[in-house]
Tab-separated table of C-alpha atoms in Angstrom:
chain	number	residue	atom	x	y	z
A	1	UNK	CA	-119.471	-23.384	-163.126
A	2	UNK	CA	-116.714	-21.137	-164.186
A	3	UNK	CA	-117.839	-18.073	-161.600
A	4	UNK	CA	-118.288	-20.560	-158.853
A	5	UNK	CA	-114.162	-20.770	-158.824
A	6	UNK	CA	-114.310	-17.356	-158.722
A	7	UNK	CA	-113.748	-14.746	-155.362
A	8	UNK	CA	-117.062	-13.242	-153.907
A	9	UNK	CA	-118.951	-10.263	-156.236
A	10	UNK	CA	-116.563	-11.436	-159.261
A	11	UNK	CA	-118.511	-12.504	-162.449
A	12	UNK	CA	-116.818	-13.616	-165.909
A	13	UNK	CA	-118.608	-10.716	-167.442
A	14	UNK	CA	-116.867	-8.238	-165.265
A	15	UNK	CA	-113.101	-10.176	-165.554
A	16	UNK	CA	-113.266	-10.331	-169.110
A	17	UNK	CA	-114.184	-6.654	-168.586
A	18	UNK	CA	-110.974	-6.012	-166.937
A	19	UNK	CA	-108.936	-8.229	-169.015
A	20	UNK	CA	-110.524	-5.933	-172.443
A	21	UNK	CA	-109.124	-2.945	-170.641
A	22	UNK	CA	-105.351	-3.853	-169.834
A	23	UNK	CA	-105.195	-5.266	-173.302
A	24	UNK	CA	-106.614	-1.813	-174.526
A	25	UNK	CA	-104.258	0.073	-172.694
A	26	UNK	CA	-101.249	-1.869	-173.241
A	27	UNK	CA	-102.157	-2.003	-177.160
A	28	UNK	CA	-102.699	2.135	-176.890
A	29	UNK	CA	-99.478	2.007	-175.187
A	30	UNK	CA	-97.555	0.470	-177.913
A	31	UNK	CA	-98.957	2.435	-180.444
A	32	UNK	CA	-97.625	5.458	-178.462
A	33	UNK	CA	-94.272	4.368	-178.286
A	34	UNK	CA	-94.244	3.772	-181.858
A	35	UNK	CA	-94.976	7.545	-182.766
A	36	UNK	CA	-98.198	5.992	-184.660
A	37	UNK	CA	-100.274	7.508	-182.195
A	38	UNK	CA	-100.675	10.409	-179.779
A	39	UNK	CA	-100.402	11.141	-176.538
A	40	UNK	CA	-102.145	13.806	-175.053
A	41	UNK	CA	-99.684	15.397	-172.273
A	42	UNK	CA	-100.232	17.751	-169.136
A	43	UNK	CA	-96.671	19.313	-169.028
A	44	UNK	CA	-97.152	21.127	-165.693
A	45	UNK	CA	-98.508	18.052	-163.999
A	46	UNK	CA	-95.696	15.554	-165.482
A	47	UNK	CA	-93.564	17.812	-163.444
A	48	UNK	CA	-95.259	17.405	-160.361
A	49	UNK	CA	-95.172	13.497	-160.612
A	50	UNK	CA	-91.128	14.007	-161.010
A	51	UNK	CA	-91.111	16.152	-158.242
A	52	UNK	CA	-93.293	13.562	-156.207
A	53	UNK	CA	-91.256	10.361	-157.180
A	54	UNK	CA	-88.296	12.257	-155.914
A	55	UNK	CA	-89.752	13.437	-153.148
A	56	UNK	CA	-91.013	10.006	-151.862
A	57	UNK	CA	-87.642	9.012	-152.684
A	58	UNK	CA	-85.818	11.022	-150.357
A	59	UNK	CA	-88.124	10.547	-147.682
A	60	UNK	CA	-88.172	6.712	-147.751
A	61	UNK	CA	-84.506	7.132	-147.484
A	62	UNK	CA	-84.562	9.381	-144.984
A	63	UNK	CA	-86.970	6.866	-142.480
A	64	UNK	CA	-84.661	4.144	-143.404
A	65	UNK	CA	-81.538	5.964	-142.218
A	66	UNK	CA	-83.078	7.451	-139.020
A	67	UNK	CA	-84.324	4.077	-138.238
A	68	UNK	CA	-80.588	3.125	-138.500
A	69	UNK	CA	-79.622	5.942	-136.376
A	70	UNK	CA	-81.887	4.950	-133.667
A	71	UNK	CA	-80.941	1.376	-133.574
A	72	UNK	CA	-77.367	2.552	-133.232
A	73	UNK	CA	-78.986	4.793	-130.191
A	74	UNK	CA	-80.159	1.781	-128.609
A	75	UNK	CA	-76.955	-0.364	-129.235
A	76	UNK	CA	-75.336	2.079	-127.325
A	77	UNK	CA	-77.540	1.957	-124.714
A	78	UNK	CA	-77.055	-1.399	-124.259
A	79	UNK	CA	-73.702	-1.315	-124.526
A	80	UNK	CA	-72.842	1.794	-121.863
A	81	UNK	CA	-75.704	-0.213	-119.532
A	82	UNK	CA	-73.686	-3.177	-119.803
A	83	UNK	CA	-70.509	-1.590	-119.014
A	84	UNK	CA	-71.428	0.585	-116.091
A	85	UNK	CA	-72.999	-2.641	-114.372
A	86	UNK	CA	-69.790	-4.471	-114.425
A	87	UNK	CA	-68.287	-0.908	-113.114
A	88	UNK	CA	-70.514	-1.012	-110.100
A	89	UNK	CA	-70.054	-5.042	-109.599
A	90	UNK	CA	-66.226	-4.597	-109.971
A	91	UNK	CA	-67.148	-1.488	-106.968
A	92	UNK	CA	-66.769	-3.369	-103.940
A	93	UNK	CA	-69.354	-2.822	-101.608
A	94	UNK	CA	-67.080	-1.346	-98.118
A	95	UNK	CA	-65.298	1.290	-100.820
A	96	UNK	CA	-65.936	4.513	-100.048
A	97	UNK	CA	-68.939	6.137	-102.712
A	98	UNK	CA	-70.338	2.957	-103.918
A	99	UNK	CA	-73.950	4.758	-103.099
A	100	UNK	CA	-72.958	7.435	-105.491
A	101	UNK	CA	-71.912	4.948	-107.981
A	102	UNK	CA	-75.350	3.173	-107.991
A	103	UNK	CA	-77.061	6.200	-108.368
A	104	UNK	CA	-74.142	7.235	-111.491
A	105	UNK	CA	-75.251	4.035	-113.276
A	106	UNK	CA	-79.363	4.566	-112.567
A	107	UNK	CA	-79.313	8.226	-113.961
A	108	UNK	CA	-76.621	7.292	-117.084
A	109	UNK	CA	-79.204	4.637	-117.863
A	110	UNK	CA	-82.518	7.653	-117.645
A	111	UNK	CA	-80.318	9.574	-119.975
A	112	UNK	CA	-80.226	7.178	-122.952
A	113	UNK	CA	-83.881	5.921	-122.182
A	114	UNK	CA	-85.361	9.437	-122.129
A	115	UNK	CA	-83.133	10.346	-125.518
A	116	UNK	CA	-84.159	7.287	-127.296
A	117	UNK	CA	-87.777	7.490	-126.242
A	118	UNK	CA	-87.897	11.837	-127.237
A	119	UNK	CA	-86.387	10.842	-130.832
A	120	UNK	CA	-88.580	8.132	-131.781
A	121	UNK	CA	-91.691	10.382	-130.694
A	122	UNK	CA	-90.392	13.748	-132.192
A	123	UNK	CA	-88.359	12.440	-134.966
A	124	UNK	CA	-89.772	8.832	-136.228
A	125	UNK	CA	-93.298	9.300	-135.631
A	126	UNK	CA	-93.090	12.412	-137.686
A	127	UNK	CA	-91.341	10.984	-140.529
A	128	UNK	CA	-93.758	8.126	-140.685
A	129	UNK	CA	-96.503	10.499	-140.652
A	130	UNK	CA	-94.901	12.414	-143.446
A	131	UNK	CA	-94.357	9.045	-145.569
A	132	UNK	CA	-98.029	7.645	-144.802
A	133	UNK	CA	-99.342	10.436	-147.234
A	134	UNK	CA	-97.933	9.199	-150.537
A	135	UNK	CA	-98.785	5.598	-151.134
A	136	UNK	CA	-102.331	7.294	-151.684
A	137	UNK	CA	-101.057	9.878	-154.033
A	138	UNK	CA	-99.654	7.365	-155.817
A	139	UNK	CA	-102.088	5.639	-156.295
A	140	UNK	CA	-104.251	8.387	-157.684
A	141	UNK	CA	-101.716	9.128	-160.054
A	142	UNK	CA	-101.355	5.629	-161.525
A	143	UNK	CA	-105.577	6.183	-161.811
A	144	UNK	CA	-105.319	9.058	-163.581
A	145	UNK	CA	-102.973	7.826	-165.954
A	146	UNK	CA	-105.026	4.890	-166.408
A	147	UNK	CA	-107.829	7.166	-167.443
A	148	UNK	CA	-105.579	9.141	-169.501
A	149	UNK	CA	-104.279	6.364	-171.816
A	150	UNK	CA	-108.330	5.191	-172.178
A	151	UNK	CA	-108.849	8.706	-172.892
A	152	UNK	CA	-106.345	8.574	-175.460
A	153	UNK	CA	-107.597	5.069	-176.646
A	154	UNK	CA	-111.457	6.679	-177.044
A	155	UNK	CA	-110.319	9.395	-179.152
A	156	UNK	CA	-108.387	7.083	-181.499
A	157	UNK	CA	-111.113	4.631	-181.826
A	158	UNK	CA	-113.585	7.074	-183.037
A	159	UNK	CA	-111.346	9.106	-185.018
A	160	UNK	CA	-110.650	5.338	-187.237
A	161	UNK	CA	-114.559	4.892	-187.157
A	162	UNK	CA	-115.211	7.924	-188.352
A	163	UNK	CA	-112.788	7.311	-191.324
A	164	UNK	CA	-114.377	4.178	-192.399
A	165	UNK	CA	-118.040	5.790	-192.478
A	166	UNK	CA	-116.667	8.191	-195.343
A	167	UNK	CA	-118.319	8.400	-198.664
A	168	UNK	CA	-117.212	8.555	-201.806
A	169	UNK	CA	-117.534	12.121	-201.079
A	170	UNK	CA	-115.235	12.011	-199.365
A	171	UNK	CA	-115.870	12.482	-195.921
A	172	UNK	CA	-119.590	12.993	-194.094
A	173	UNK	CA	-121.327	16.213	-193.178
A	174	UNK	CA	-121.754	17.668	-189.504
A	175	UNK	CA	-123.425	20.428	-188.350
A	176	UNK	CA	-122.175	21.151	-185.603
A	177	UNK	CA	-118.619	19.929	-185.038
A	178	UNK	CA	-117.720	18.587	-181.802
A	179	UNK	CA	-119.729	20.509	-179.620
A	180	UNK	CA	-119.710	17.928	-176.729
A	181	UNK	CA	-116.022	16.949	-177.039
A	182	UNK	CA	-115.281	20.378	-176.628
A	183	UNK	CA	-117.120	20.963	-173.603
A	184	UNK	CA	-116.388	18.046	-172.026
A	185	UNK	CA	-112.722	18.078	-172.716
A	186	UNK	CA	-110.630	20.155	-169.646
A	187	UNK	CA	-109.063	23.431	-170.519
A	188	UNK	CA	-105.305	22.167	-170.800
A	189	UNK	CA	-106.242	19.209	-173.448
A	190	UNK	CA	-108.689	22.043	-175.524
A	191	UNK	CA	-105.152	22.841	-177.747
A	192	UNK	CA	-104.366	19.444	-178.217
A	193	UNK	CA	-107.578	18.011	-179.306
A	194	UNK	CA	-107.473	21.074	-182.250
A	195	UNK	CA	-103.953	19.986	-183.006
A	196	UNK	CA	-105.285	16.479	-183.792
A	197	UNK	CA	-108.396	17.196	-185.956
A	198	UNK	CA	-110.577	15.698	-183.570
A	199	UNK	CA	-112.956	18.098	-183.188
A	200	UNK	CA	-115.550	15.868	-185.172
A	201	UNK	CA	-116.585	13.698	-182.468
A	202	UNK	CA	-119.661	12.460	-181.103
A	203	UNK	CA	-118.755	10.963	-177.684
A	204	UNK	CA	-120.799	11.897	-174.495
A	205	UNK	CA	-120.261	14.070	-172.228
A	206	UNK	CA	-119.931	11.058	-169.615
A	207	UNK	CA	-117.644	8.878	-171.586
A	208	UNK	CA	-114.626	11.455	-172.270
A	209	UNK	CA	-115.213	12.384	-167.855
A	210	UNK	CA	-114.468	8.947	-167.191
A	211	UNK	CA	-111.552	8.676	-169.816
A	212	UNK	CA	-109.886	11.687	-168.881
A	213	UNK	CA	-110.463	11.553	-165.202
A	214	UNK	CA	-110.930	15.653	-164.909
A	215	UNK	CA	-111.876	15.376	-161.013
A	216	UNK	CA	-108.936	13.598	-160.214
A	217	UNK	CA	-106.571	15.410	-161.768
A	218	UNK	CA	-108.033	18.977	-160.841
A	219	UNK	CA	-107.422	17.636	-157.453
A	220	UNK	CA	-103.981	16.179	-157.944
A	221	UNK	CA	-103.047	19.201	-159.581
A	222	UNK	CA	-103.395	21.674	-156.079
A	223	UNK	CA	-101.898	18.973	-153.936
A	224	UNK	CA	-98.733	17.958	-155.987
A	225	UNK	CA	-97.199	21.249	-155.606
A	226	UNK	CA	-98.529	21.735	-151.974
A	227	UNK	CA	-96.722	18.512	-150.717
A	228	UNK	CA	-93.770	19.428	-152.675
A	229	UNK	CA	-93.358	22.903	-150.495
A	230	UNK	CA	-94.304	21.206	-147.200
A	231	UNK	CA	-90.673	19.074	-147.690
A	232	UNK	CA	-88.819	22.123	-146.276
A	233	UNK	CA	-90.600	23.045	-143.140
A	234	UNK	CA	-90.807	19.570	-142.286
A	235	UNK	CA	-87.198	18.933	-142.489
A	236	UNK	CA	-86.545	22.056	-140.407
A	237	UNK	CA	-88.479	20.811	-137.429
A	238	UNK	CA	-87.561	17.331	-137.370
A	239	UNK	CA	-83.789	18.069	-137.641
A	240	UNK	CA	-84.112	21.315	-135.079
A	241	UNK	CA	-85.788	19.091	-132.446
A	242	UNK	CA	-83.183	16.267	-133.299
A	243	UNK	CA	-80.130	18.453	-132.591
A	244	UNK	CA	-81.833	20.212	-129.542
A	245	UNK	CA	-82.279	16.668	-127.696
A	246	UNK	CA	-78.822	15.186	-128.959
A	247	UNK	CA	-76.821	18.673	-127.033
A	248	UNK	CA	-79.887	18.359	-124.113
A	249	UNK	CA	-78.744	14.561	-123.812
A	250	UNK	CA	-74.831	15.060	-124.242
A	251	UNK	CA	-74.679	18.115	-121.710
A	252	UNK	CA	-76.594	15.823	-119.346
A	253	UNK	CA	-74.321	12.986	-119.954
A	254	UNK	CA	-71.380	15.203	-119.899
A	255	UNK	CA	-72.311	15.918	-115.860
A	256	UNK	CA	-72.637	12.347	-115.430
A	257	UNK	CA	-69.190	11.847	-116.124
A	258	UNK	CA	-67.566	14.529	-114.437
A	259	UNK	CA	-69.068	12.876	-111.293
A	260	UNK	CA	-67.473	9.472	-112.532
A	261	UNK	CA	-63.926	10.907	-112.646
A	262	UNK	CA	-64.178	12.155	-109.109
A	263	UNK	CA	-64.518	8.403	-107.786
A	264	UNK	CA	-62.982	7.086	-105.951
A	265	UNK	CA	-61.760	10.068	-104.151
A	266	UNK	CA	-58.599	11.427	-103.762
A	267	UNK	CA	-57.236	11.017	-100.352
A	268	UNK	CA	-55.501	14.752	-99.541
A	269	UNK	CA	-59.680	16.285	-100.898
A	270	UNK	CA	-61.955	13.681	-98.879
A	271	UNK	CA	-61.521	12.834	-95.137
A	272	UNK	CA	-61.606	9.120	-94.342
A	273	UNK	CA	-64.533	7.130	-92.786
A	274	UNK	CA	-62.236	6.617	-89.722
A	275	UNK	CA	-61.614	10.123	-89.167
A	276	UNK	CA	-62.619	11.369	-86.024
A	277	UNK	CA	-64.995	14.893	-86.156
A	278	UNK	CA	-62.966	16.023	-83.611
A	279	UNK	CA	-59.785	16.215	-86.013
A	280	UNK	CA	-62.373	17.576	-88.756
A	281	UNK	CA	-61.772	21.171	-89.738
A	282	UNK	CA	-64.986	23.291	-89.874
A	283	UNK	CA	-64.503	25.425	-93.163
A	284	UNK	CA	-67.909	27.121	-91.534
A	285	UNK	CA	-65.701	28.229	-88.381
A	286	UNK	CA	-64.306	32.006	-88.612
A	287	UNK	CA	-61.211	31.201	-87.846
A	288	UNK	CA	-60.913	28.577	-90.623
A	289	UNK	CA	-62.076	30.951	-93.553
A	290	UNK	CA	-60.289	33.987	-95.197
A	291	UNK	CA	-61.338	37.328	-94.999
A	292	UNK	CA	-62.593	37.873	-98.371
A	293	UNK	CA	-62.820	41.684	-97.810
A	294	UNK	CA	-59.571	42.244	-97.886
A	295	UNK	CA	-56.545	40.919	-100.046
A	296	UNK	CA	-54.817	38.270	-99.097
A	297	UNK	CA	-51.131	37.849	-98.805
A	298	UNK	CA	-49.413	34.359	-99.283
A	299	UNK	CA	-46.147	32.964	-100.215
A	300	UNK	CA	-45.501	31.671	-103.876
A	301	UNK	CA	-42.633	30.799	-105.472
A	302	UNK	CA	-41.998	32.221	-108.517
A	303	UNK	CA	-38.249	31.829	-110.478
A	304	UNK	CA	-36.459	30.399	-107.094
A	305	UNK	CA	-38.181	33.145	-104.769
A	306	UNK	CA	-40.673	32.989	-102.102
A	307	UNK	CA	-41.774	36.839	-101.842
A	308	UNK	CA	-44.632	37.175	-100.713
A	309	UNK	CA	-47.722	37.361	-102.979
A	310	UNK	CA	-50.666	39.037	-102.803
A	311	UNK	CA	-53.737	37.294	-103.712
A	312	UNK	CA	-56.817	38.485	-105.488
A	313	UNK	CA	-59.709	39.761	-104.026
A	314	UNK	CA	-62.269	36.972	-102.441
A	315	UNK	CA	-59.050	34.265	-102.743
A	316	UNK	CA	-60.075	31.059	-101.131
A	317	UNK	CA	-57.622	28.427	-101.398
A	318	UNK	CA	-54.980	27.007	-104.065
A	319	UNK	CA	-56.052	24.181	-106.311
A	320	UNK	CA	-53.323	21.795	-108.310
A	321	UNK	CA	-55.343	20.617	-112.039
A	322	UNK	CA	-54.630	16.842	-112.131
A	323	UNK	CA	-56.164	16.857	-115.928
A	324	UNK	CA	-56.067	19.003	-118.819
A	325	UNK	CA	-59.534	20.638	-118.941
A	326	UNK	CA	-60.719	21.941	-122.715
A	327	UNK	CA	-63.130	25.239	-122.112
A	328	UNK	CA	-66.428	24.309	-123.543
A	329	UNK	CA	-68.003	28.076	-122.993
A	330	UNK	CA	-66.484	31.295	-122.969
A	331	UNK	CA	-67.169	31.516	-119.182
A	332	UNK	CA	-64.696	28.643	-118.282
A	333	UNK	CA	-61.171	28.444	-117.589
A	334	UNK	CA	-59.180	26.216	-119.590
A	335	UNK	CA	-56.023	24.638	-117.831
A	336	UNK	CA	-53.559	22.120	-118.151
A	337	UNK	CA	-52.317	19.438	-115.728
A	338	UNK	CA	-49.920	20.708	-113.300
A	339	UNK	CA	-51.314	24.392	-113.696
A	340	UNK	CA	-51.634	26.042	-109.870
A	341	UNK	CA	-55.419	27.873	-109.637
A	342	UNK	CA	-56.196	30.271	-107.350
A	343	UNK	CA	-59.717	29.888	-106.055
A	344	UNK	CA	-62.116	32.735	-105.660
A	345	UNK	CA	-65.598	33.511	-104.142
A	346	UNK	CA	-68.783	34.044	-106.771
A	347	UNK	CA	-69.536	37.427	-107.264
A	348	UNK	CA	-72.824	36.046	-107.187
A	349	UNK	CA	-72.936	32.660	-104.768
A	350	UNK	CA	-76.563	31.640	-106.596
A	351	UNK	CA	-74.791	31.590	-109.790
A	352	UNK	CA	-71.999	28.670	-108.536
A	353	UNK	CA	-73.262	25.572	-110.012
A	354	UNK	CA	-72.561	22.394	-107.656
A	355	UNK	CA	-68.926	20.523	-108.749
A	356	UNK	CA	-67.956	23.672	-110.536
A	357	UNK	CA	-65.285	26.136	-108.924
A	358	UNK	CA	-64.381	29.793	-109.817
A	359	UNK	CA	-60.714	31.053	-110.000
A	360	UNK	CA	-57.485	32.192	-112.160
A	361	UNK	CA	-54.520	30.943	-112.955
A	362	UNK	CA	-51.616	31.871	-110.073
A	363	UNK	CA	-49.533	32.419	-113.123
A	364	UNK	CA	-51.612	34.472	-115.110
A	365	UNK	CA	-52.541	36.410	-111.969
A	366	UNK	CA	-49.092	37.134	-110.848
A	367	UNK	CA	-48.387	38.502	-114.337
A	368	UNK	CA	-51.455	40.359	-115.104
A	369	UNK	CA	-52.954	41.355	-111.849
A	370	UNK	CA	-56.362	42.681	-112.467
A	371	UNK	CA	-56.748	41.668	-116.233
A	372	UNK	CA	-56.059	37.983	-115.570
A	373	UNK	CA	-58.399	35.615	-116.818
A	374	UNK	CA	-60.731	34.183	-114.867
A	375	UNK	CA	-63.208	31.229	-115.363
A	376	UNK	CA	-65.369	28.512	-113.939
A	377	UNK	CA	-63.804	25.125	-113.677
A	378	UNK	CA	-64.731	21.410	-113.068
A	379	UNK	CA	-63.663	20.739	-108.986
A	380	UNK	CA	-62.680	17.269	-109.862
A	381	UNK	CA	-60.338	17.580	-111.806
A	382	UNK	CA	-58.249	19.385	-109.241
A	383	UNK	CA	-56.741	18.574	-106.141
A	384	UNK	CA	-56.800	21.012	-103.161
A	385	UNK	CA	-53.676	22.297	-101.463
C-alpha cells in the first residue's frame, strides 16, 4: 500500500535508498567540518569551479542588463513613433512637403525596427547561447561532488571496520596492501590516500569508480578551463557587433534628421507652388551658371568697403549658416550661425553626397587665399543668397 502513493518506477526500497545516502553525506559532511575527518581535495579543479561560479555570474548579469538595454531600445521606439505621428497629424495636409514628411516618419520608424531586431539576433541570442551551457556544468559538478563526499564516506567506513577486526596483536596481516585501492584510485588522490594510511583496503575496483566519479571529473577537468578562455572572445564579438550597429543606426538616424530641419522650407531657397515656370530660373541655362574655369570676381564687404573680391576657383554661389554646425569628420566644415560660405564645385561631382554642399568660409578665404579651409557642409542649415 505504501508504493501505491508513490510516483511511477518509485519503490520504498529505492527511497529509503536515497534517503540512506543524503543522511550519509550530510553525516560525512559534518564530520568534515569538524576536522574529525578528511577531505580529500582536487586543488586545481576547486579553482576551476571558482572560476565557473564567477563566470556564470557575470554572464547572468550581463543577459539581465542587455535585456534592460533592449527594452529601453524599444521604449524609445515607441516613444519617437509616437511623437513623429503627432508631427505628421499636426502637418496639415495643403503644406508644402507633407509627402516628404510621411516618408521622414516611415523610414525613422525602419531605423529603430531594423536596430532592435539586429541586436536581439547578434547580441541576445548569443548571450543566451553562451548562458544555456552552464546549468549542465553545474550540474555535473554538484555530481561529482556528490561522489566525492561518498568517496570520502567509503574510505572512512572501512578504515573504522578495519580497526575493530584487530587482534590482540594488534592489528591483522595483509599480503598485499591495497593493491586495488591503488589502482583504482585517480592519479591526483594517489598522495592523499598515502597521507591517510589507507592503503590497507579491500574495496573493489567498481565501488571506489562510482565514489570518486573519475569519468566525470576527467571530463570536467578539460572543459572548466576551456569555457573559462572562451569568456574573452565572446565578449569581443558581441560588444564589436553591438557598437558597429549602434554608429550604423545613429549615422542613419542622423540623415533622417537633417532632412527634418529642412521642413518646412525656407521661402528665399524653395519656389512656391504658385510660381509660374516661366518666372523659374533654369540653374541648367548657360547664362544662369558661373564659369567655373575661371575666377570669379564679386563684391564683399569687408571693414566698411566694397572692393571687389575675387572668388575661389569653381565659386558657385554665397550661402548664409542659419545654425551652428559641429564637424563630425575631418572632411567637414564647421561654422557658426551668421558665418557667410562661399560655395564651390566638387573636384569630383560623384563624390557630392545629396543635402551636403562643398565650400569655405568668405572670411577665412579672404584672409588666407589658397590655404583656407575648406569642407563639406549640411545644405539645410544654410540659406542661399
Amino acid at each position: 500500500m505504501a508504493e501505491m502513493g508513490m510516483g511511477k518506477g518509485v519503490t520504498a526500497g529505492k527511497l529509503a535508498s536515497n534517503v540512506q545516502k543524503k543522511l550519509t553525506r550530510a553525516q560525512e559532511k559534518v564530520m568534515q567540518k569538524l576536522g574529525k575527518a578528511d577531505e580529500t581535495r582536487d586543488v586545481a579543479f576547486e579553482e576551476g569551479v571558482i572560476n565557473f561560479n564567477k563566470q556564470y555570474t557575470e554572464g547572468s548579469k550581463l543577459q539581465k542588463d542587455l535585456r534592460a538595454y533592449l527594452a529601453a531600445v524599444q521604449t524609445m521606439h515607441e516613444s519617437s513613433k509616437n511623437l513623429q505621428e503627432c508631427l505628421s497629424d499636426m502637418y496639415e495636409p495643403e503644406w508644402y512637403g507633407k509627402d516628404d514628411l510621411d516618408s521622414i516618419v516611415e523610414d525613422t520608424d525602419v531605423l529603430w525596427t531594423d536596430f532592435h531586431q539586429k541586436l536581439v539576433d547578434n547580441a541576445l541570442i548569443s548571450m543566451d547561447t553562451y548562458l544555456g551551457q552552464f546549468p549542465d556544468i553545474k550540474s555535473r559538478i554538484a555530481k561529482r561532488d556528490r561522489k566525492l563526499v561518498d568517496y570520502d564516506s567509503a574510505r572512512h567506513n572501512h578504515s573504522s571496520t578495519n580497526k575493530g577486526k584487530k587482534g590482540k596483536d594488534g592489528g591483522i596481516k595483509i599480503t598485499k596492501p591495497a593493491s586495488l585501492l591503488e589502482r583504482a584510485t585517480p592519479v591526483w588522490a594517489q598522495g592523499i590516500l598515502s597521507a591517510h594510511n589507507i592503503a590497507q583496503s579491500n574495496l573493489s575496483r567498481n565501488q571506489l569508480m562510482e565514489g570518486v566519479g573519475m569519468e566525470i571529473n576527467e571530463d570536467l577537468q578539460e572543459e572548466l578551463p576551456s569555457l573559462w578562455n572562451s569568456r574573452v572572445g565572446f565578449y569581443i564579438s558581441t560588444f564589436q557587433s553591438m557598437s558597429g550597429f549602434e554608429e550604423k543606426f545613429h549615422k542613419e538616424m542622423g540623415k533622417v534628421s537633417l532632412m527634418t530641419l529642412s521642413m518646412p522650407p525656407r521661402p528665399e531657397s524653395s519656389p512656391c507652388r504658385d510660381m509660374k515656370p516661366e518666372n523659374i530660373i533654369n540653374l541648367f541655362d548657360a547664362a544662369a551658371a558661373p564659369n567655373i574655369s575661371t575666377p570669379v570676381v564679386a563684391a564683399a564687404a569687408t571693414n566698411g568697403d566694397s572692393e571687389a573680391v575675387e572668388m575661389p576657383p569653381g565659386f558657385l554661389f554665397k550661402v548664409t549658416t542659419m545654425h551652428d554646425y559641429a564637424a563630425n569628420d575631418s572632411d567637414e566644415l564647421e561654422m557658426k550661425a551668421g558665418d557667410i560660405v562661399l560655395v564651390v564645385a566638387f573636384d569630383n561631382p560623384e563624390e557630392q553626397d545629396e543635402g551636403w554642399l562643398m565650400g569655405m568660409k568668405q572670411e577665412d578665404w579672404i584672409q588666407n587665399k589658397q590655404s583656407s579651409l575648406k569642407g563639406v557642409f549640411p545644405e539645410n542649415f544654410t540659406s542661399r543668397l
